[in-house]
CSV table of C-alpha atoms in Angstrom, one decimal:
chain,number,residue,atom,x,y,z
G,19,MET,CA,-0.1,-0.3,0.2
G,20,PRO,CA,1.3,3.3,-0.8
G,21,ASN,CA,2.8,5.7,2.2
G,22,GLY,CA,1.2,8.4,3.1
G,23,GLU,CA,2.1,12.4,2.6
G,24,THR,CA,4.4,14.0,5.3
G,25,ASN,CA,2.6,15.7,7.6
G,26,GLY,CA,2.6,19.7,7.7
G,27,THR,CA,3.6,22.8,5.6
G,28,ALA,CA,7.3,23.3,5.9
G,29,SER,CA,8.9,26.9,5.5
G,30,GLY,CA,12.0,24.9,4.0
G,31,PRO,CA,12.3,22.0,1.9
G,32,ALA,CA,10.7,18.8,2.7
G,33,SER,CA,14.2,16.8,2.2
G,34,GLY,CA,15.8,19.6,0.4
G,35,PRO,CA,15.2,21.4,-2.7
G,36,VAL,CA,13.0,20.2,-5.3
G,37,ASN,CA,15.8,18.3,-7.4
G,38,ALA,CA,17.1,19.6,-10.8
G,39,PRO,CA,15.8,18.0,-13.8
G,40,THR,CA,16.6,14.5,-14.3
G,41,SER,CA,16.2,14.4,-18.0
G,42,GLY,CA,17.9,17.7,-18.7
G,43,PRO,CA,16.5,20.8,-20.2
G,44,ALA,CA,17.2,22.0,-23.8
G,45,SER,CA,20.8,23.0,-24.7
G,46,GLU,CA,21.6,26.5,-25.0
G,47,THR,CA,19.8,28.4,-28.0
G,48,SER,CA,21.1,29.7,-31.2
G,49,SER,CA,20.6,33.4,-29.7
G,50,GLY,CA,22.7,32.2,-26.6
G,51,ALA,CA,20.0,32.3,-24.1
G,52,ARG,CA,20.5,30.4,-20.9
G,53,PRO,CA,18.6,26.9,-20.8
G,54,ASN,CA,15.4,26.8,-19.0
G,55,GLY,CA,13.7,23.6,-17.9
G,56,GLN,CA,12.0,22.9,-21.3
G,57,TRP,CA,11.7,19.1,-21.9
G,58,TYR,CA,13.8,18.6,-25.1
G,59,PRO,CA,14.6,15.2,-26.2
G,60,PRO,CA,17.7,14.3,-28.3
G,61,GLU,CA,15.7,12.7,-31.3
G,62,TRP,CA,13.1,15.8,-31.7
G,63,PRO,CA,15.1,17.6,-34.2
G,64,GLY,CA,15.5,15.0,-36.6
G,65,LEU,CA,11.6,14.7,-35.8
G,66,ILE,CA,10.7,18.3,-36.3
G,67,ARG,CA,12.9,18.2,-39.7
G,68,ALA,CA,10.7,15.0,-40.9
G,69,LEU,CA,7.7,16.6,-39.9
G,70,ALA,CA,8.3,19.9,-41.9
G,71,ALA,CA,9.5,17.5,-45.1
G,72,GLY,CA,6.2,15.9,-45.0
G,73,GLU,CA,8.3,12.6,-44.3
G,74,LEU,CA,5.8,11.6,-41.4
G,75,VAL,CA,2.5,10.4,-40.8
G,76,PRO,CA,1.0,11.3,-37.8
G,77,ALA,CA,-0.1,8.8,-34.9
G,78,THR,CA,-3.9,9.5,-34.0
G,79,PRO,CA,-3.7,11.1,-30.7
G,80,ARG,CA,-5.7,9.3,-27.8
G,81,ARG,CA,-7.9,11.4,-25.4
G,82,ALA,CA,-6.3,11.9,-21.9
G,83,ALA,CA,-7.1,13.7,-19.0
G,84,THR,CA,-5.2,15.6,-16.2
G,85,VAL,CA,-5.7,17.4,-13.2
G,86,LEU,CA,-4.2,20.5,-11.3
G,87,LEU,CA,-5.0,19.6,-7.7
G,88,LEU,CA,-5.2,22.8,-5.4
G,89,LYS,CA,-5.0,23.5,-1.8
G,90,ASP,CA,-4.7,26.9,0.1
G,91,GLY,CA,-1.5,27.4,1.4
G,92,ALA,CA,0.0,30.3,3.7
G,93,ASP,CA,1.2,32.3,0.7
G,94,GLY,CA,-1.8,31.4,-1.7
G,95,PRO,CA,-2.8,28.3,-3.5
G,96,LEU,CA,-0.6,25.2,-3.9
G,97,VAL,CA,-0.5,22.8,-6.6
G,98,HIS,CA,0.1,19.1,-6.7
G,99,MET,CA,3.1,18.0,-9.2
G,100,LEU,CA,4.8,14.7,-9.5
G,101,ARG,CA,8.0,14.2,-10.8
G,102,ARG,CA,8.2,11.3,-13.1
G,103,ARG,CA,10.9,8.5,-12.8
G,104,THR,CA,13.9,8.8,-14.7
G,105,SER,CA,13.4,5.2,-16.3
G,106,MET,CA,10.3,6.4,-18.1
G,107,ALA,CA,10.6,6.2,-21.8
G,108,PHE,CA,8.5,9.6,-22.3
G,109,ALA,CA,9.6,12.5,-20.4
G,110,GLY,CA,11.3,10.9,-17.7
G,111,GLY,CA,12.4,13.0,-14.8
G,112,ALA,CA,9.8,16.0,-15.7
G,113,TYR,CA,7.5,17.2,-13.4
G,114,ALA,CA,3.3,17.0,-14.1
G,115,TYR,CA,0.2,16.4,-12.6
G,116,PRO,CA,-1.7,13.2,-12.2
G,117,GLY,CA,-3.2,12.1,-15.3
G,118,GLY,CA,-3.7,9.6,-18.1
G,119,GLY,CA,-5.4,7.8,-20.8
G,120,VAL,CA,-9.4,7.8,-21.3
G,121,ASP,CA,-10.4,4.1,-20.7
G,122,PRO,CA,-13.5,3.1,-23.0
G,123,ARG,CA,-15.3,1.9,-19.9
G,124,ASP,CA,-15.5,5.5,-18.8
G,125,GLU,CA,-18.5,6.3,-21.2
G,126,HIS,CA,-20.6,3.5,-18.9
G,127,PRO,CA,-23.3,5.0,-17.1
G,128,VAL,CA,-22.3,6.7,-13.7
G,129,ARG,CA,-24.4,8.7,-10.9
G,130,TRP,CA,-23.4,12.0,-12.0
G,131,ALA,CA,-23.6,15.7,-10.3
G,132,GLY,CA,-22.9,19.0,-11.8
G,133,PRO,CA,-22.9,20.5,-15.2
G,134,ALA,CA,-25.3,18.0,-17.9
G,135,ARG,CA,-22.8,16.0,-20.1
G,136,GLU,CA,-24.3,18.1,-23.0
G,137,GLU,CA,-22.6,21.3,-21.0
G,138,TRP,CA,-19.4,19.4,-20.9
G,139,ALA,CA,-19.4,18.5,-24.4
G,140,ALA,CA,-19.7,22.2,-25.3
G,141,ARG,CA,-16.9,23.2,-23.1
G,142,LEU,CA,-14.7,20.6,-23.9
G,143,GLY,CA,-15.1,20.9,-27.9
G,144,LEU,CA,-16.7,17.4,-28.2
G,145,PRO,CA,-19.3,16.6,-30.5
G,146,ASP,CA,-21.0,13.6,-28.1
G,147,PRO,CA,-21.9,13.9,-24.5
G,148,ALA,CA,-20.7,10.4,-24.1
G,149,GLN,CA,-17.2,11.2,-25.0
G,150,ALA,CA,-17.2,14.2,-22.7
G,151,GLN,CA,-18.5,11.9,-20.0
G,152,ALA,CA,-15.4,9.8,-20.6
G,153,VAL,CA,-12.8,12.6,-20.3
G,154,VAL,CA,-14.3,14.0,-17.1
G,155,CYS,CA,-14.6,10.2,-15.9
G,156,ALA,CA,-10.7,10.0,-16.8
G,157,ALA,CA,-9.9,13.1,-15.0
G,158,VAL,CA,-11.4,11.9,-11.9
G,159,ARG,CA,-10.5,8.1,-12.2
G,160,GLU,CA,-6.7,9.3,-12.8
G,161,THR,CA,-6.6,11.5,-10.1
G,162,TYR,CA,-7.7,9.3,-7.5
G,163,GLU,CA,-5.3,6.2,-9.0
G,164,GLU,CA,-2.4,8.7,-9.0
G,165,ALA,CA,-3.0,10.8,-6.0
G,166,GLY,CA,-5.6,8.9,-4.0
G,167,VAL,CA,-8.2,11.7,-4.3
G,168,LEU,CA,-11.6,11.0,-5.0
G,169,LEU,CA,-13.8,13.6,-6.3
G,170,ALA,CA,-17.0,11.8,-5.4
G,171,GLY,CA,-19.8,11.4,-2.6
G,172,GLU,CA,-22.6,9.6,-1.5
G,173,THR,CA,-25.0,12.5,-2.8
G,174,PRO,CA,-24.6,14.8,-5.1
G,175,ASP,CA,-24.0,17.5,-2.7
G,176,THR,CA,-21.3,15.8,-0.5
G,177,VAL,CA,-17.6,14.1,-1.2
G,178,VAL,CA,-15.7,11.2,0.7
G,179,GLY,CA,-13.9,12.2,3.4
G,180,ASP,CA,-11.3,10.0,3.7
G,181,THR,CA,-9.8,7.3,1.3
G,182,THR,CA,-6.8,6.0,3.1
G,183,GLY,CA,-8.5,2.5,4.2
G,184,GLU,CA,-7.2,-0.9,3.1
G,185,ASP,CA,-10.6,-1.5,1.4
G,186,TRP,CA,-10.1,1.9,-0.8
G,187,GLU,CA,-6.7,0.8,-1.6
G,188,LYS,CA,-7.9,-2.6,-3.0
G,189,ASP,CA,-10.2,-0.9,-5.5
G,190,ARG,CA,-8.0,1.7,-6.3
G,191,ALA,CA,-5.6,-1.2,-7.3
G,192,ALA,CA,-8.0,-3.0,-9.4
G,193,LEU,CA,-8.7,0.3,-11.2
G,194,VAL,CA,-5.1,0.9,-11.8
G,195,ALA,CA,-4.6,-2.9,-13.3
G,196,ARG,CA,-8.1,-2.0,-15.0
G,197,GLU,CA,-9.6,-5.2,-13.3
G,198,LEU,CA,-12.3,-2.8,-12.4
G,199,SER,CA,-14.2,0.0,-14.4
G,200,PHE,CA,-14.7,3.4,-12.8
G,201,ALA,CA,-18.5,3.3,-13.4
G,202,ASP,CA,-18.6,-0.5,-11.2
G,203,PHE,CA,-16.5,1.2,-8.7
G,204,LEU,CA,-18.7,4.2,-7.8
G,205,ASP,CA,-21.6,1.9,-8.6
G,206,ARG,CA,-20.7,-0.7,-5.8
G,207,ARG,CA,-19.9,2.0,-3.4
G,208,GLY,CA,-23.1,3.9,-4.1
G,209,LEU,CA,-21.0,7.2,-5.1
G,210,VAL,CA,-22.0,10.6,-7.5
G,211,LEU,CA,-19.4,11.3,-9.5
G,212,ARG,CA,-18.8,15.3,-8.7
G,213,SER,CA,-18.0,17.0,-11.9
G,214,ASP,CA,-19.0,20.2,-10.5
G,215,LEU,CA,-16.0,20.1,-8.8
G,216,LEU,CA,-13.6,20.2,-12.1
G,217,GLY,CA,-13.0,23.2,-13.8
G,218,ALA,CA,-11.6,22.9,-17.5
G,219,TRP,CA,-8.6,25.1,-17.7
G,220,ALA,CA,-6.5,24.1,-21.1
G,221,ARG,CA,-6.3,21.7,-23.7
G,222,TRP,CA,-3.3,20.5,-25.6
G,223,ILE,CA,-2.4,17.7,-28.3
G,224,THR,CA,1.0,16.3,-28.6
G,225,PRO,CA,3.1,17.1,-31.7
G,226,GLU,CA,2.7,15.1,-34.5
G,227,PHE,CA,6.2,14.1,-34.9
G,228,GLU,CA,6.0,12.0,-31.2
G,229,PRO,CA,5.0,8.5,-32.3
G,230,ARG,CA,2.8,8.3,-28.9
G,231,ARG,CA,0.6,11.4,-29.1
G,232,TYR,CA,-2.2,12.4,-26.7
G,233,ASP,CA,-5.3,14.7,-26.7
G,234,THR,CA,-5.1,16.0,-23.4
G,235,TRP,CA,-7.9,18.0,-21.5
G,236,PHE,CA,-6.3,20.0,-18.3
G,237,PHE,CA,-8.7,20.2,-15.3
G,238,VAL,CA,-8.4,22.1,-12.1
G,239,ALA,CA,-10.2,21.0,-8.6
G,240,ALA,CA,-9.5,22.0,-5.2
G,241,LEU,CA,-8.4,19.1,-2.6
G,242,PRO,CA,-11.5,17.9,-0.9
G,243,ALA,CA,-11.7,18.4,3.0
G,244,GLY,CA,-10.6,15.4,5.1
G,245,GLN,CA,-8.5,13.9,1.8
G,246,ARG,CA,-5.1,13.9,1.5
G,247,THR,CA,-2.9,13.2,-1.6
G,248,ARG,CA,-0.1,10.5,-1.7
G,249,ASN,CA,2.3,9.2,-4.4
G,250,ALA,CA,0.2,6.1,-5.4
G,251,SER,CA,1.7,5.8,-9.0
G,252,THR,CA,4.8,3.9,-9.9
G,253,GLU,CA,5.3,6.7,-12.9
G,254,ALA,CA,6.6,9.2,-10.1
G,255,ASP,CA,9.5,9.0,-7.7
G,256,ARG,CA,8.6,12.2,-5.8
G,257,THR,CA,5.3,14.5,-5.6
G,258,VAL,CA,4.8,17.7,-3.9
G,259,TRP,CA,2.7,20.6,-3.0
G,260,ILE,CA,4.1,23.7,-4.3
G,261,ARG,CA,3.4,27.5,-5.1
G,262,PRO,CA,2.8,27.8,-8.9
G,263,ALA,CA,5.3,30.7,-9.4
G,264,ASP,CA,7.9,28.7,-7.5
G,265,ALA,CA,7.3,26.1,-9.6
G,266,ALA,CA,7.7,28.2,-12.4
G,267,ALA,CA,10.9,29.9,-11.1
G,268,GLY,CA,12.3,26.7,-10.9
G,269,TYR,CA,11.7,26.3,-14.3
G,270,ASP,CA,12.9,29.3,-15.5
G,271,ARG,CA,16.1,28.8,-13.6
G,272,GLY,CA,16.5,25.4,-15.3
G,273,GLU,CA,16.1,23.4,-12.4
G,274,LEU,CA,12.8,21.7,-12.7
G,275,THR,CA,12.1,19.9,-15.9
G,276,MET,CA,8.7,20.5,-17.5
G,277,MET,CA,6.9,20.1,-20.9
G,278,PRO,CA,5.5,23.2,-22.6
G,279,PRO,CA,1.8,22.4,-21.0
G,280,THR,CA,2.8,22.0,-18.0
G,281,ILE,CA,4.8,25.1,-17.4
G,282,SER,CA,2.3,27.0,-19.4
G,283,THR,CA,-0.7,26.0,-16.8
G,284,LEU,CA,1.6,26.8,-13.9
G,285,ARG,CA,2.0,30.6,-15.0
G,286,ALA,CA,-2.1,30.9,-15.9
G,287,LEU,CA,-2.2,29.9,-12.1
G,288,ALA,CA,0.0,32.3,-10.7
G,289,PRO,CA,-2.3,35.3,-10.1
G,290,TYR,CA,-5.0,33.8,-8.3
G,291,GLY,CA,-4.8,33.9,-4.5
G,292,THR,CA,-7.0,31.0,-3.7
G,293,ALA,CA,-8.2,27.8,-4.7
G,294,ALA,CA,-11.3,28.9,-5.1
G,295,GLY,CA,-10.4,31.6,-6.8
G,296,ALA,CA,-8.8,29.6,-9.7
G,297,LEU,CA,-11.8,27.4,-9.9
G,298,ALA,CA,-14.0,30.4,-10.7
G,299,ALA,CA,-11.6,31.2,-13.5
G,300,ALA,CA,-11.8,28.3,-15.1
G,301,ALA,CA,-15.0,29.3,-17.2
G,302,ASP,CA,-13.0,32.0,-18.6
G,303,GLN,CA,-9.7,29.7,-20.0
G,304,ASP,CA,-9.5,29.5,-23.4
G,305,MET,CA,-10.1,25.7,-24.3
G,306,ALA,CA,-9.0,26.0,-28.1
G,307,PRO,CA,-6.4,23.1,-28.7
G,308,VAL,CA,-2.8,23.8,-28.5
G,309,LEU,CA,-0.8,21.7,-31.4
G,310,ALA,CA,2.7,22.5,-32.2
G,311,GLN,CA,3.6,23.4,-35.8
G,312,ALA,CA,6.9,23.2,-37.9
G,313,ARG,CA,7.7,25.5,-40.7
G,314,VAL,CA,10.6,25.9,-42.7
G,315,GLU,CA,12.6,29.3,-43.1
G,316,GLY,CA,15.5,29.7,-44.6
G,317,ASP,CA,18.1,27.3,-43.2
G,318,GLU,CA,16.2,26.4,-39.9
G,319,VAL,CA,12.8,24.4,-38.9
G,320,ILE,CA,11.1,26.4,-36.5
G,321,LEU,CA,8.9,24.6,-34.2
G,322,SER,CA,6.1,26.5,-32.5
G,323,TRP,CA,3.1,26.4,-30.3
G,324,PRO,CA,0.9,29.2,-31.4
G,325,GLY,CA,-0.2,31.9,-28.7
G,326,HIS,CA,2.8,30.2,-26.7
G,327,ASP,CA,6.0,31.9,-27.9
G,328,GLU,CA,8.3,31.0,-25.1
G,329,PHE,CA,8.1,27.3,-26.3
G,330,THR,CA,9.7,28.2,-30.0
G,331,LYS,CA,12.6,26.0,-30.9
G,332,HIS,CA,15.0,26.6,-34.0
G,333,VAL,CA,16.3,23.7,-35.6
G,334,PRO,CA,19.0,23.4,-38.5
G,335,ALA,CA,17.4,22.4,-41.4
G,336,THR,CA,19.9,19.7,-41.9
G,337,GLY,CA,22.4,18.1,-39.3
G,338,GLU,CA,22.9,15.9,-36.4
G,339,ALA,CA,20.6,16.5,-33.0
G,340,PRO,CA,22.3,18.1,-30.4
G,341,ALA,CA,23.7,16.1,-27.7
G,342,ARG,CA,21.5,15.6,-24.6
G,343,PRO,CA,22.5,17.2,-21.0
G,344,ALA,CA,24.0,14.5,-18.6
G,345,ALA,CA,21.2,13.1,-16.6
G,346,ALA,CA,21.1,13.4,-12.8
G,347,ARG,CA,20.6,10.6,-10.8
G,348,PRO,CA,17.4,10.3,-8.8
G,349,GLY,CA,18.2,11.9,-5.2
G,350,THR,CA,21.4,13.7,-6.5
G,351,ALA,CA,22.1,17.1,-7.2
G,352,GLY,CA,21.9,18.0,-10.9
G,353,PRO,CA,22.9,21.2,-13.0
G,354,ALA,CA,21.9,24.7,-11.3
G,355,THR,CA,20.5,23.4,-8.3
G,356,THR,CA,20.2,25.8,-5.6
G,357,THR,CA,19.8,25.3,-1.7
G,358,GLY,CA,18.9,29.2,-0.7
G,359,PRO,CA,15.7,31.1,-0.5
G,360,ALA,CA,15.8,31.2,-4.6
G,361,ALA,CA,15.5,27.5,-4.7
G,362,ALA,CA,11.8,26.1,-5.9
G,363,ARG,CA,10.9,24.4,-2.5
G,364,PRO,CA,8.1,22.0,-1.9
G,365,ALA,CA,5.4,23.0,0.7
G,366,THR,CA,5.0,19.2,1.6
G,367,GLU,CA,6.2,16.2,-0.2
G,368,ASP,CA,4.5,12.3,-0.5
G,369,ALA,CA,6.6,9.4,0.0
G,370,THR,CA,7.8,7.2,-3.0
G,371,PRO,CA,4.6,4.2,-3.3
G,372,ASP,CA,5.7,0.7,-2.8
G,373,GLY,CA,4.0,-0.2,-5.8
G,374,ALA,CA,0.8,0.4,-8.0
G,375,ALA,CA,0.7,-0.7,-12.0
G,376,GLU,CA,2.4,1.7,-14.3
G,377,GLY,CA,-0.5,3.5,-16.5
G,378,GLU,CA,0.0,5.8,-19.6
G,379,GLY,CA,-0.4,9.2,-19.8
G,380,GLY,CA,1.3,12.3,-20.6
G,381,THR,CA,1.0,15.2,-23.4
G,382,ILE,CA,3.8,18.0,-25.0
């Protein structure tokens, strides 16, 4: 059974500062700017060139959902983040949020509270209410599978107060192993899915040159009273509660590796003074899907994410991929680690899990 979260909110690091990137940020740009923590694997330049040349047939993206869990801290809201294990083939060492792919069974009938499925379909840009339900169910299910937090209750206006018992853990493990559908889990326990506790925040689609692609909806939600997060995923070697601005600052210094949608959503959260304020602002967020585009300009191939200029990459039209920075081992300091007040520090930290089945998820 996964270990519990460490108690309290620390003024300093729970066990030292959040470690430097374990898979390495991008190397210096052609302009000579210092690298930040943008995840940029060594095979990308060649793939970007192939995409721009029309040599790739894009894979169909799989629908996925991820949740930015929030809770109020002394200096504003904190967001729950996990660090993917360095052994992961996809974005090893990068910080992300709980989430994963839609299970086809997420369309099965469930007791439902909150906006109608038709309203969710309009908000998520989906043609079918059943597809919208599946995305919302995936968000709630994956949050429970990976963080132990369940956005459901016995009635449409209540939420489960504690999900840490042995019987809960048995059901969670069955969900992870796909031995139990989320609909059957909710029905067995007489629970109502609380879609009203979620706010749709953003939508990102993995670039067309990636072999594993996801069409991912990002949601925000407040941690329910009485529940606690824990690292319940074998995909992560660490989880933290951290202020969005602190996490973004760590990325900017090259200390924390993140994919573009992660840092983008962190920056968007930073202005809000409370978790409730961020959740209320979800209705105003732009849900147009963000998809990277590659184009040739002179002797360069330019990869850009529309509306997100900070992630633009300039790749020589010909040549070898740049060498990847050396990786730091888990638990060791990597490049540009700081230990003073400027370091990105977690408010609280969850322990590494004893074990859970590995799932799928992620976006770029």
